[in-house]
């Protein structure tokens, strides 16, 4: 690309593409991931009540992408545990963040300049995770663009995509926090990276892999640092999302007259029926001449009772 040649960025791109992630960048990724778990509500209580559940949740935060991508590729989800060195390193970071005496490790890592450096290093590992997922899928599905996107997205943002399962381990069930319902910034930016690297792998983008690595890494690192410094949680894709939603997915508003008229079709259909139902039933003179009124007994019964009383009185007098 001419821009990279003019700015003399090809050497920087090549050096970044050959940068090893272990041990420093992986350590930063584990520390930031475990700190994110610790800052969840109720995580400290779980760490005291059940250290095993806390460790398992931490491993999902650290290796959730590898687990989810392995499930998608029909591979063993426990494959990340085969690398004992990484698991031991992540376990050490988990222990220091949660159980270090005087809370020294978490207090030092929570200092803003230190956290900025650790978060920037973690974002660098995100690039390699997305690229690794896309490359893994391209070996098995050479022309499977959507498979590459899915695997790259899962490997880069698997910890967020399986957050409901991780919460269930800690005894929390909040299905409304599903990442697909309310996508966070890391999930969105990872999806963008998966799309870009998949298009480049299928030769739809006129970029070499090191150049795309440099471009994408610089974007996610600078944007994440900006969000942390300004304390802003707004996504840089908010404007594009709003425009696309209004153009493609927003349903036209209907007039309020039709729902009201169709909601109660029987309320105005027969206006006289309610008045007729409210009237008391009147008995015609032909059918009910001798019908009792106001609860009084029939006249025949009253005449018989009167004659019986008179006969008894006459007997007493005799």
PDB file of C-alpha atoms in Angstrom:
ATOM      1  CA  UNK A   1       0.000   0.000   0.000  1.00  0.00           C
ATOM      2  CA  UNK A   2       1.380   3.472  -0.921  1.00  0.00           C
ATOM      3  CA  UNK A   3       0.502   5.015   2.429  1.00  0.00           C
ATOM      4  CA  UNK A   4       2.586   2.493   4.339  1.00  0.00           C
ATOM      5  CA  UNK A   5       5.483   3.011   1.944  1.00  0.00           C
ATOM      6  CA  UNK A   6       5.343   6.789   2.193  1.00  0.00           C
ATOM      7  CA  UNK A   7       5.154   6.783   5.977  1.00  0.00           C
ATOM      8  CA  UNK A   8       7.768   4.017   6.193  1.00  0.00           C
ATOM      9  CA  UNK A   9       5.456   1.816   8.252  1.00  0.00           C
ATOM     10  CA  UNK A  10       6.185  -1.484   6.589  1.00  0.00           C
ATOM     11  CA  UNK A  11       9.050  -2.243   8.964  1.00  0.00           C
ATOM     12  CA  UNK A  12       6.888  -1.344  11.956  1.00  0.00           C
ATOM     13  CA  UNK A  13       4.112  -3.564  10.674  1.00  0.00           C
ATOM     14  CA  UNK A  14       6.503  -6.450  10.124  1.00  0.00           C
ATOM     15  CA  UNK A  15       7.984  -6.028  13.602  1.00  0.00           C
ATOM     16  CA  UNK A  16       4.550  -5.930  15.225  1.00  0.00           C
ATOM     17  CA  UNK A  17       3.432  -9.055  13.370  1.00  0.00           C
ATOM     18  CA  UNK A  18       6.474 -10.927  14.722  1.00  0.00           C
ATOM     19  CA  UNK A  19       6.020  -9.703  18.280  1.00  0.00           C
ATOM     20  CA  UNK A  20       5.727 -12.638  20.723  1.00  0.00           C
ATOM     21  CA  UNK A  21       2.765 -12.576  23.090  1.00  0.00           C
ATOM     22  CA  UNK A  22       4.234 -14.820  25.766  1.00  0.00           C
ATOM     23  CA  UNK A  23       4.953 -14.047  28.538  1.00  0.00           C
ATOM     24  CA  UNK A  24       4.475 -10.276  28.928  1.00  0.00           C
ATOM     25  CA  UNK A  25       1.385  -9.620  26.817  1.00  0.00           C
ATOM     26  CA  UNK A  26      -0.311 -12.807  27.990  1.00  0.00           C
ATOM     27  CA  UNK A  27       0.391 -11.834  31.600  1.00  0.00           C
ATOM     28  CA  UNK A  28      -1.221  -8.431  31.035  1.00  0.00           C
ATOM     29  CA  UNK A  29      -4.212 -10.145  29.459  1.00  0.00           C
ATOM     30  CA  UNK A  30      -4.640 -12.445  32.461  1.00  0.00           C
ATOM     31  CA  UNK A  31      -4.302  -9.610  34.984  1.00  0.00           C
ATOM     32  CA  UNK A  32      -6.841  -7.350  33.261  1.00  0.00           C
ATOM     33  CA  UNK A  33      -9.265 -10.237  32.741  1.00  0.00           C
ATOM     34  CA  UNK A  34      -9.123 -11.336  36.384  1.00  0.00           C
ATOM     35  CA  UNK A  35      -9.483  -7.733  37.520  1.00  0.00           C
ATOM     36  CA  UNK A  36     -12.597  -7.408  35.382  1.00  0.00           C
ATOM     37  CA  UNK A  37     -14.012 -10.470  37.118  1.00  0.00           C
ATOM     38  CA  UNK A  38     -13.127  -9.143  40.561  1.00  0.00           C
ATOM     39  CA  UNK A  39     -14.968  -5.901  39.838  1.00  0.00           C
ATOM     40  CA  UNK A  40     -18.200  -7.764  39.091  1.00  0.00           C
ATOM     41  CA  UNK A  41     -20.843  -7.557  41.801  1.00  0.00           C
ATOM     42  CA  UNK A  42     -20.612 -10.447  44.230  1.00  0.00           C
ATOM     43  CA  UNK A  43     -17.291 -11.759  42.915  1.00  0.00           C
ATOM     44  CA  UNK A  44     -15.396 -11.120  46.153  1.00  0.00           C
ATOM     45  CA  UNK A  45     -18.058 -12.962  48.164  1.00  0.00           C
ATOM     46  CA  UNK A  46     -17.772 -15.930  45.812  1.00  0.00           C
ATOM     47  CA  UNK A  47     -13.969 -15.902  46.157  1.00  0.00           C
ATOM     48  CA  UNK A  48     -14.347 -16.297  49.919  1.00  0.00           C
ATOM     49  CA  UNK A  49     -17.183 -18.805  49.797  1.00  0.00           C
ATOM     50  CA  UNK A  50     -15.875 -21.009  46.973  1.00  0.00           C
ATOM     51  CA  UNK A  51     -12.331 -20.450  45.648  1.00  0.00           C
ATOM     52  CA  UNK A  52     -12.858 -23.247  43.111  1.00  0.00           C
ATOM     53  CA  UNK A  53     -15.845 -21.494  41.522  1.00  0.00           C
ATOM     54  CA  UNK A  54     -13.871 -18.246  41.496  1.00  0.00           C
ATOM     55  CA  UNK A  55     -10.923 -19.953  39.782  1.00  0.00           C
ATOM     56  CA  UNK A  56     -13.177 -21.558  37.190  1.00  0.00           C
ATOM     57  CA  UNK A  57     -14.793 -18.205  36.408  1.00  0.00           C
ATOM     58  CA  UNK A  58     -11.351 -16.627  36.071  1.00  0.00           C
ATOM     59  CA  UNK A  59     -10.253 -19.287  33.610  1.00  0.00           C
ATOM     60  CA  UNK A  60     -13.352 -18.593  31.525  1.00  0.00           C
ATOM     61  CA  UNK A  61     -12.450 -14.912  31.511  1.00  0.00           C
ATOM     62  CA  UNK A  62      -8.890 -15.737  30.441  1.00  0.00           C
ATOM     63  CA  UNK A  63      -9.548 -18.593  27.980  1.00  0.00           C
ATOM     64  CA  UNK A  64     -13.219 -18.098  27.078  1.00  0.00           C
ATOM     65  CA  UNK A  65     -12.369 -17.258  23.478  1.00  0.00           C
ATOM     66  CA  UNK A  66     -10.366 -20.433  22.954  1.00  0.00           C
ATOM     67  CA  UNK A  67     -13.110 -22.516  24.579  1.00  0.00           C
ATOM     68  CA  UNK A  68     -15.908 -21.026  22.460  1.00  0.00           C
ATOM     69  CA  UNK A  69     -13.972 -21.194  19.197  1.00  0.00           C
ATOM     70  CA  UNK A  70     -13.112 -24.820  19.927  1.00  0.00           C
ATOM     71  CA  UNK A  71     -16.805 -25.608  20.387  1.00  0.00           C
ATOM     72  CA  UNK A  72     -17.655 -23.916  17.095  1.00  0.00           C
ATOM     73  CA  UNK A  73     -14.908 -25.844  15.283  1.00  0.00           C
ATOM     74  CA  UNK A  74     -16.102 -29.136  16.845  1.00  0.00           C
ATOM     75  CA  UNK A  75     -12.932 -29.441  18.877  1.00  0.00           C
ATOM     76  CA  UNK A  76     -12.475 -30.282  22.536  1.00  0.00           C
ATOM     77  CA  UNK A  77     -13.427 -27.277  24.699  1.00  0.00           C
ATOM     78  CA  UNK A  78     -10.754 -28.305  27.216  1.00  0.00           C
ATOM     79  CA  UNK A  79      -7.990 -27.850  24.624  1.00  0.00           C
ATOM     80  CA  UNK A  80      -6.813 -24.549  26.210  1.00  0.00           C
ATOM     81  CA  UNK A  81      -6.008 -26.474  29.383  1.00  0.00           C
ATOM     82  CA  UNK A  82      -3.482 -28.540  27.433  1.00  0.00           C
ATOM     83  CA  UNK A  83      -1.032 -25.632  27.606  1.00  0.00           C
ATOM     84  CA  UNK A  84      -0.014 -26.083  31.220  1.00  0.00           C
ATOM     85  CA  UNK A  85       2.321 -23.066  31.197  1.00  0.00           C
ATOM     86  CA  UNK A  86      -0.438 -20.623  30.286  1.00  0.00           C
ATOM     87  CA  UNK A  87      -2.876 -22.197  32.743  1.00  0.00           C
ATOM     88  CA  UNK A  88      -0.353 -21.965  35.573  1.00  0.00           C
ATOM     89  CA  UNK A  89       0.447 -18.365  34.687  1.00  0.00           C
ATOM     90  CA  UNK A  90      -3.251 -17.456  34.609  1.00  0.00           C
ATOM     91  CA  UNK A  91      -3.784 -19.268  37.927  1.00  0.00           C
ATOM     92  CA  UNK A  92      -0.921 -17.315  39.491  1.00  0.00           C
ATOM     93  CA  UNK A  93      -2.416 -14.021  38.330  1.00  0.00           C
ATOM     94  CA  UNK A  94      -5.818 -15.109  39.664  1.00  0.00           C
ATOM     95  CA  UNK A  95      -4.362 -15.865  43.083  1.00  0.00           C
ATOM     96  CA  UNK A  96      -2.406 -12.604  43.281  1.00  0.00           C
ATOM     97  CA  UNK A  97      -5.351 -10.451  42.229  1.00  0.00           C
ATOM     98  CA  UNK A  98      -7.803 -12.067  44.657  1.00  0.00           C
ATOM     99  CA  UNK A  99      -5.714 -13.318  47.579  1.00  0.00           C
ATOM    100  CA  UNK A 100      -2.451 -11.348  47.630  1.00  0.00           C
ATOM    101  CA  UNK A 101      -1.638 -10.096  51.163  1.00  0.00           C
ATOM    102  CA  UNK A 102      -2.671  -6.482  51.740  1.00  0.00           C
ATOM    103  CA  UNK A 103      -4.296  -6.587  48.303  1.00  0.00           C
ATOM    104  CA  UNK A 104      -1.006  -5.285  46.912  1.00  0.00           C
ATOM    105  CA  UNK A 105      -1.250  -6.610  43.339  1.00  0.00           C
ATOM    106  CA  UNK A 106      -4.765  -5.352  42.674  1.00  0.00           C
ATOM    107  CA  UNK A 107      -4.026  -1.975  44.270  1.00  0.00           C
ATOM    108  CA  UNK A 108      -0.942  -1.492  42.089  1.00  0.00           C
ATOM    109  CA  UNK A 109      -2.653  -2.687  38.913  1.00  0.00           C
ATOM    110  CA  UNK A 110      -5.631  -0.389  39.564  1.00  0.00           C
ATOM    111  CA  UNK A 111      -3.454   2.739  39.381  1.00  0.00           C
ATOM    112  CA  UNK A 112      -4.471   4.548  36.203  1.00  0.00           C
ATOM    113  CA  UNK A 113      -1.077   4.701  34.397  1.00  0.00           C
ATOM    114  CA  UNK A 114      -0.399   1.031  35.168  1.00  0.00           C
ATOM    115  CA  UNK A 115      -3.888   0.017  34.136  1.00  0.00           C
ATOM    116  CA  UNK A 116      -3.563   1.944  30.881  1.00  0.00           C
ATOM    117  CA  UNK A 117      -0.403   0.023  29.998  1.00  0.00           C
ATOM    118  CA  UNK A 118      -1.913  -3.337  30.953  1.00  0.00           C
ATOM    119  CA  UNK A 119      -5.119  -2.628  29.033  1.00  0.00           C
ATOM    120  CA  UNK A 120      -3.170  -1.543  25.951  1.00  0.00           C
ATOM    121  CA  UNK A 121      -1.178  -4.773  26.062  1.00  0.00           C
ATOM    122  CA  UNK A 122      -4.392  -6.755  26.431  1.00  0.00           C
ATOM    123  CA  UNK A 123      -5.819  -5.061  23.324  1.00  0.00           C
ATOM    124  CA  UNK A 124      -2.721  -6.134  21.419  1.00  0.00           C
ATOM    125  CA  UNK A 125      -3.453  -9.739  22.337  1.00  0.00           C
ATOM    126  CA  UNK A 126      -7.001  -9.242  21.030  1.00  0.00           C
ATOM    127  CA  UNK A 127      -5.591  -8.726  17.542  1.00  0.00           C
ATOM    128  CA  UNK A 128      -3.689 -12.001  17.708  1.00  0.00           C
ATOM    129  CA  UNK A 129      -6.693 -13.866  19.029  1.00  0.00           C
ATOM    130  CA  UNK A 130      -8.940 -12.628  16.220  1.00  0.00           C
ATOM    131  CA  UNK A 131      -6.292 -13.353  13.601  1.00  0.00           C
ATOM    132  CA  UNK A 132      -5.670 -16.785  15.117  1.00  0.00           C
ATOM    133  CA  UNK A 133      -9.367 -17.661  14.964  1.00  0.00           C
ATOM    134  CA  UNK A 134      -9.690 -16.516  11.354  1.00  0.00           C
ATOM    135  CA  UNK A 135      -6.560 -18.438  10.346  1.00  0.00           C
ATOM    136  CA  UNK A 136      -7.764 -21.540  12.175  1.00  0.00           C
ATOM    137  CA  UNK A 137     -11.080 -21.469  10.335  1.00  0.00           C
ATOM    138  CA  UNK A 138      -9.471 -20.739   6.950  1.00  0.00           C
ATOM    139  CA  UNK A 139      -7.392 -23.910   7.159  1.00  0.00           C
ATOM    140  CA  UNK A 140     -10.532 -26.026   7.319  1.00  0.00           C
ATOM    141  CA  UNK A 141     -12.942 -23.831   5.355  1.00  0.00           C
ATOM    142  CA  UNK A 142     -10.945 -22.012   2.696  1.00  0.00           C
ATOM    143  CA  UNK A 143     -13.875 -20.108   1.207  1.00  0.00           C
ATOM    144  CA  UNK A 144     -16.047 -20.029   4.318  1.00  0.00           C
ATOM    145  CA  UNK A 145     -16.154 -16.284   4.919  1.00  0.00           C
ATOM    146  CA  UNK A 146     -18.892 -16.446   7.542  1.00  0.00           C
ATOM    147  CA  UNK A 147     -17.207 -19.336   9.328  1.00  0.00           C
ATOM    148  CA  UNK A 148     -13.998 -17.285   9.548  1.00  0.00           C
ATOM    149  CA  UNK A 149     -15.914 -14.331  10.945  1.00  0.00           C
ATOM    150  CA  UNK A 150     -17.701 -16.493  13.523  1.00  0.00           C
ATOM    151  CA  UNK A 151     -14.553 -18.252  14.737  1.00  0.00           C
ATOM    152  CA  UNK A 152     -12.486 -15.062  14.813  1.00  0.00           C
ATOM    153  CA  UNK A 153     -15.243 -13.263  16.720  1.00  0.00           C
ATOM    154  CA  UNK A 154     -15.613 -16.140  19.175  1.00  0.00           C
ATOM    155  CA  UNK A 155     -11.884 -16.381  19.835  1.00  0.00           C
ATOM    156  CA  UNK A 156     -11.455 -12.645  20.360  1.00  0.00           C
ATOM    157  CA  UNK A 157     -14.582 -11.979  22.439  1.00  0.00           C
ATOM    158  CA  UNK A 158     -15.475 -15.394  23.800  1.00  0.00           C
ATOM    159  CA  UNK A 159     -15.249 -14.261  27.418  1.00  0.00           C
ATOM    160  CA  UNK A 160     -18.087 -11.804  26.847  1.00  0.00           C
ATOM    161  CA  UNK A 161     -20.148 -14.076  24.623  1.00  0.00           C
ATOM    162  CA  UNK A 162     -20.263 -16.806  27.270  1.00  0.00           C
ATOM    163  CA  UNK A 163     -20.710 -14.382  30.168  1.00  0.00           C
ATOM    164  CA  UNK A 164     -24.109 -15.877  31.050  1.00  0.00           C
ATOM    165  CA  UNK A 165     -22.526 -19.286  31.600  1.00  0.00           C
ATOM    166  CA  UNK A 166     -19.778 -17.723  33.691  1.00  0.00           C
ATOM    167  CA  UNK A 167     -22.365 -15.883  35.787  1.00  0.00           C
ATOM    168  CA  UNK A 168     -24.228 -19.123  36.318  1.00  0.00           C
ATOM    169  CA  UNK A 169     -21.112 -20.599  37.911  1.00  0.00           C
ATOM    170  CA  UNK A 170     -21.143 -17.747  40.431  1.00  0.00           C
ATOM    171  CA  UNK A 171     -24.829 -18.352  41.167  1.00  0.00           C
ATOM    172  CA  UNK A 172     -26.160 -15.467  39.062  1.00  0.00           C
ATOM    173  CA  UNK A 173     -28.688 -15.788  36.263  1.00  0.00           C
ATOM    174  CA  UNK A 174     -29.264 -12.604  34.248  1.00  0.00           C
ATOM    175  CA  UNK A 175     -30.344 -13.519  30.711  1.00  0.00           C
ATOM    176  CA  UNK A 176     -31.013  -9.858  29.929  1.00  0.00           C
ATOM    177  CA  UNK A 177     -27.237  -9.242  30.029  1.00  0.00           C
ATOM    178  CA  UNK A 178     -26.682 -11.443  26.985  1.00  0.00           C
ATOM    179  CA  UNK A 179     -24.046  -9.894  24.731  1.00  0.00           C
ATOM    180  CA  UNK A 180     -26.144 -10.502  21.649  1.00  0.00           C
ATOM    181  CA  UNK A 181     -28.978  -8.442  23.147  1.00  0.00           C
ATOM    182  CA  UNK A 182     -26.778  -5.598  24.369  1.00  0.00           C
ATOM    183  CA  UNK A 183     -23.352  -5.771  22.777  1.00  0.00           C
ATOM    184  CA  UNK A 184     -20.507  -4.098  24.628  1.00  0.00           C
ATOM    185  CA  UNK A 185     -17.663  -2.205  22.973  1.00  0.00           C
ATOM    186  CA  UNK A 186     -15.128  -5.103  23.127  1.00  0.00           C
ATOM    187  CA  UNK A 187     -17.623  -7.409  21.427  1.00  0.00           C
ATOM    188  CA  UNK A 188     -18.334  -4.873  18.699  1.00  0.00           C
ATOM    189  CA  UNK A 189     -14.720  -4.055  17.979  1.00  0.00           C
ATOM    190  CA  UNK A 190     -13.844  -7.742  17.924  1.00  0.00           C
ATOM    191  CA  UNK A 191     -16.596  -8.400  15.401  1.00  0.00           C
ATOM    192  CA  UNK A 192     -15.190  -5.584  13.260  1.00  0.00           C
ATOM    193  CA  UNK A 193     -11.739  -7.136  13.430  1.00  0.00           C
ATOM    194  CA  UNK A 194     -13.087 -10.573  12.539  1.00  0.00           C
ATOM    195  CA  UNK A 195     -14.802  -9.113   9.461  1.00  0.00           C
ATOM    196  CA  UNK A 196     -11.674  -7.233   8.348  1.00  0.00           C
ATOM    197  CA  UNK A 197      -9.291 -10.157   8.804  1.00  0.00           C
ATOM    198  CA  UNK A 198     -11.731 -12.540   7.117  1.00  0.00           C
ATOM    199  CA  UNK A 199     -12.071 -10.233   4.106  1.00  0.00           C
ATOM    200  CA  UNK A 200      -8.302  -9.904   3.940  1.00  0.00           C
ATOM    201  CA  UNK A 201      -7.884 -13.676   4.174  1.00  0.00           C
ATOM    202  CA  UNK A 202     -10.287 -14.111   1.262  1.00  0.00           C
ATOM    203  CA  UNK A 203      -8.333 -11.435  -0.670  1.00  0.00           C
ATOM    204  CA  UNK A 204     -11.168  -8.926  -0.704  1.00  0.00           C
ATOM    205  CA  UNK A 205      -9.020  -6.255   0.973  1.00  0.00           C
ATOM    206  CA  UNK A 206      -5.889  -4.895  -0.757  1.00  0.00           C
ATOM    207  CA  UNK A 207      -3.812  -5.177   2.405  1.00  0.00           C
ATOM    208  CA  UNK A 208      -1.098  -7.494   3.609  1.00  0.00           C
ATOM    209  CA  UNK A 209      -1.586  -9.202   6.941  1.00  0.00           C
ATOM    210  CA  UNK A 210       1.119  -7.207   8.811  1.00  0.00           C
ATOM    211  CA  UNK A 211      -0.360  -3.942   7.524  1.00  0.00           C
ATOM    212  CA  UNK A 212      -3.849  -4.871   8.691  1.00  0.00           C
ATOM    213  CA  UNK A 213      -2.438  -5.973  12.064  1.00  0.00           C
ATOM    214  CA  UNK A 214      -0.819  -2.574  12.525  1.00  0.00           C
ATOM    215  CA  UNK A 215      -3.908  -0.662  11.423  1.00  0.00           C
ATOM    216  CA  UNK A 216      -6.336  -2.642  13.596  1.00  0.00           C
ATOM    217  CA  UNK A 217      -4.065  -2.746  16.667  1.00  0.00           C
ATOM    218  CA  UNK A 218      -3.438   0.991  16.559  1.00  0.00           C
ATOM    219  CA  UNK A 219      -7.172   1.646  16.288  1.00  0.00           C
ATOM    220  CA  UNK A 220      -8.279  -0.526  19.198  1.00  0.00           C
ATOM    221  CA  UNK A 221      -5.417   0.512  21.509  1.00  0.00           C
ATOM    222  CA  UNK A 222      -5.794   4.264  20.982  1.00  0.00           C
ATOM    223  CA  UNK A 223      -9.564   4.110  21.204  1.00  0.00           C
ATOM    224  CA  UNK A 224      -9.505   2.047  24.406  1.00  0.00           C
ATOM    225  CA  UNK A 225      -6.978   4.391  26.021  1.00  0.00           C
ATOM    226  CA  UNK A 226      -9.109   7.379  24.993  1.00  0.00           C
ATOM    227  CA  UNK A 227     -12.207   5.840  26.557  1.00  0.00           C
ATOM    228  CA  UNK A 228     -10.364   5.150  29.811  1.00  0.00           C
ATOM    229  CA  UNK A 229      -8.847   8.639  30.021  1.00  0.00           C
ATOM    230  CA  UNK A 230     -12.099  10.432  29.299  1.00  0.00           C
ATOM    231  CA  UNK A 231     -14.223   8.034  31.340  1.00  0.00           C
ATOM    232  CA  UNK A 232     -16.542   7.617  28.384  1.00  0.00           C
ATOM    233  CA  UNK A 233     -18.400   4.398  27.651  1.00  0.00           C
ATOM    234  CA  UNK A 234     -19.852   5.552  24.331  1.00  0.00           C
ATOM    235  CA  UNK A 235     -18.929   3.425  21.358  1.00  0.00           C
ATOM    236  CA  UNK A 236     -17.281   5.069  18.325  1.00  0.00           C
ATOM    237  CA  UNK A 237     -19.724   3.103  16.187  1.00  0.00           C
ATOM    238  CA  UNK A 238     -22.805   4.702  17.767  1.00  0.00           C
ATOM    239  CA  UNK A 239     -23.461   7.101  14.888  1.00  0.00           C
ATOM    240  CA  UNK A 240     -23.056   4.415  12.227  1.00  0.00           C
ATOM    241  CA  UNK A 241     -25.274   2.028  14.201  1.00  0.00           C
ATOM    242  CA  UNK A 242     -27.983   4.654  14.569  1.00  0.00           C
ATOM    243  CA  UNK A 243     -27.997   5.501  10.858  1.00  0.00           C
ATOM    244  CA  UNK A 244     -28.049   1.840   9.786  1.00  0.00           C
ATOM    245  CA  UNK A 245     -30.812   1.048  12.240  1.00  0.00           C
ATOM    246  CA  UNK A 246     -33.018   3.882  11.025  1.00  0.00           C
ATOM    247  CA  UNK A 247     -32.434   3.018   7.379  1.00  0.00           C
ATOM    248  CA  UNK A 248     -32.660  -0.765   7.517  1.00  0.00           C
ATOM    249  CA  UNK A 249     -34.423  -1.977  10.644  1.00  0.00           C
ATOM    250  CA  UNK A 250     -36.767   0.720  11.972  1.00  0.00           C
ATOM    251  CA  UNK A 251     -40.443  -0.065  11.354  1.00  0.00           C
ATOM    252  CA  UNK A 252     -42.688   2.777  10.130  1.00  0.00           C
ATOM    253  CA  UNK A 253     -44.991   4.231  12.756  1.00  0.00           C
ATOM    254  CA  UNK A 254     -48.696   3.505  12.312  1.00  0.00           C
ATOM    255  CA  UNK A 255     -51.499   5.955  13.099  1.00  0.00           C
ATOM    256  CA  UNK A 256     -53.052   5.688  16.541  1.00  0.00           C
ATOM    257  CA  UNK A 257     -56.616   5.682  15.186  1.00  0.00           C
ATOM    258  CA  UNK A 258     -56.516   2.173  13.771  1.00  0.00           C
ATOM    259  CA  UNK A 259     -55.327   0.354  16.901  1.00  0.00           C
ATOM    260  CA  UNK A 260     -57.966   2.057  19.035  1.00  0.00           C
ATOM    261  CA  UNK A 261     -60.795   1.243  16.626  1.00  0.00           C
ATOM    262  CA  UNK A 262     -59.703  -2.343  16.188  1.00  0.00           C
ATOM    263  CA  UNK A 263     -58.806  -2.960  19.797  1.00  0.00           C
ATOM    264  CA  UNK A 264     -62.411  -2.894  21.014  1.00  0.00           C
ATOM    265  CA  UNK A 265     -64.624  -3.818  18.080  1.00  0.00           C
ATOM    266  CA  UNK A 266     -67.592  -4.753  20.238  1.00  0.00           C
ATOM    267  CA  UNK A 267     -67.736  -1.545  22.257  1.00  0.00           C
ATOM    268  CA  UNK A 268     -69.436   0.470  19.457  1.00  0.00           C
ATOM    269  CA  UNK A 269     -71.020  -2.278  17.383  1.00  0.00           C
ATOM    270  CA  UNK A 270     -74.407  -2.395  19.208  1.00  0.00           C
ATOM    271  CA  UNK A 271     -74.942   0.767  21.256  1.00  0.00           C
ATOM    272  CA  UNK A 272     -78.458  -0.265  22.259  1.00  0.00           C
ATOM    273  CA  UNK A 273     -77.530  -3.718  23.530  1.00  0.00           C
ATOM    274  CA  UNK A 274     -76.164  -2.460  26.853  1.00  0.00           C
ATOM    275  CA  UNK A 275     -79.267  -0.355  27.463  1.00  0.00           C
ATOM    276  CA  UNK A 276     -81.486  -3.258  26.647  1.00  0.00           C
ATOM    277  CA  UNK A 277     -79.522  -5.538  28.938  1.00  0.00           C
ATOM    278  CA  UNK A 278     -79.811  -3.051  31.779  1.00  0.00           C
ATOM    279  CA  UNK A 279     -83.648  -2.930  31.612  1.00  0.00           C
ATOM    280  CA  UNK A 280     -85.491  -5.242  34.059  1.00  0.00           C
ATOM    281  CA  UNK A 281     -87.483  -8.064  32.580  1.00  0.00           C
ATOM    282  CA  UNK A 282     -91.203  -7.215  32.580  1.00  0.00           C
ATOM    283  CA  UNK A 283     -93.799  -9.939  32.671  1.00  0.00           C
ATOM    284  CA  UNK A 284     -96.712  -9.483  30.304  1.00  0.00           C
ATOM    285  CA  UNK A 285    -100.252  -9.496  31.635  1.00  0.00           C
ATOM    286  CA  UNK A 286    -101.160 -12.504  29.519  1.00  0.00           C
ATOM    287  CA  UNK A 287     -98.392 -14.709  30.848  1.00  0.00           C
ATOM    288  CA  UNK A 288     -98.251 -13.628  34.463  1.00  0.00           C
ATOM    289  CA  UNK A 289    -101.509 -12.263  35.809  1.00  0.00           C
ATOM    290  CA  UNK A 290    -101.118 -13.981  39.155  1.00  0.00           C
ATOM    291  CA  UNK A 291     -97.316 -13.575  39.391  1.00  0.00           C
ATOM    292  CA  UNK A 292     -96.165 -12.370  42.820  1.00  0.00           C
ATOM    293  CA  UNK A 293     -94.944  -8.823  43.062  1.00  0.00           C
ATOM    294  CA  UNK A 294     -92.372  -7.533  45.526  1.00  0.00           C
ATOM    295  CA  UNK A 295     -92.079 -10.936  47.197  1.00  0.00           C
ATOM    296  CA  UNK A 296     -95.789 -11.124  48.362  1.00  0.00           C
ATOM    297  CA  UNK A 297     -97.461 -14.594  48.371  1.00  0.00           C
ATOM    298  CA  UNK A 298    -100.074 -15.472  45.762  1.00  0.00           C
ATOM    299  CA  UNK A 299    -103.708 -14.427  46.416  1.00  0.00           C
ATOM    300  CA  UNK A 300    -105.017 -18.025  46.350  1.00  0.00           C
ATOM    301  CA  UNK A 301    -102.679 -19.008  49.139  1.00  0.00           C
ATOM    302  CA  UNK A 302    -103.678 -16.012  51.267  1.00  0.00           C
ATOM    303  CA  UNK A 303    -107.460 -16.808  50.839  1.00  0.00           C
ATOM    304  CA  UNK A 304    -106.939 -20.425  51.921  1.00  0.00           C
ATOM    305  CA  UNK A 305    -104.975 -19.354  54.979  1.00  0.00           C
ATOM    306  CA  UNK A 306    -107.682 -16.861  55.965  1.00  0.00           C
ATOM    307  CA  UNK A 307    -110.508 -19.450  55.712  1.00  0.00           C
ATOM    308  CA  UNK A 308    -108.466 -21.932  57.797  1.00  0.00           C
ATOM    309  CA  UNK A 309    -107.979 -19.320  60.533  1.00  0.00           C
ATOM    310  CA  UNK A 310    -111.693 -18.471  60.640  1.00  0.00           C
ATOM    311  CA  UNK A 311    -112.654 -22.155  60.944  1.00  0.00           C
ATOM    312  CA  UNK A 312    -110.302 -22.630  63.910  1.00  0.00           C
ATOM    313  CA  UNK A 313    -111.721 -19.605  65.664  1.00  0.00           C
ATOM    314  CA  UNK A 314    -115.279 -20.840  65.198  1.00  0.00           C
ATOM    315  CA  UNK A 315    -114.343 -24.202  66.742  1.00  0.00           C
ATOM    316  CA  UNK A 316    -112.834 -22.527  69.770  1.00  0.00           C
ATOM    317  CA  UNK A 317    -115.946 -20.473  70.365  1.00  0.00           C
ATOM    318  CA  UNK A 318    -118.205 -23.514  70.096  1.00  0.00           C
TER     319      UNK A 318
END
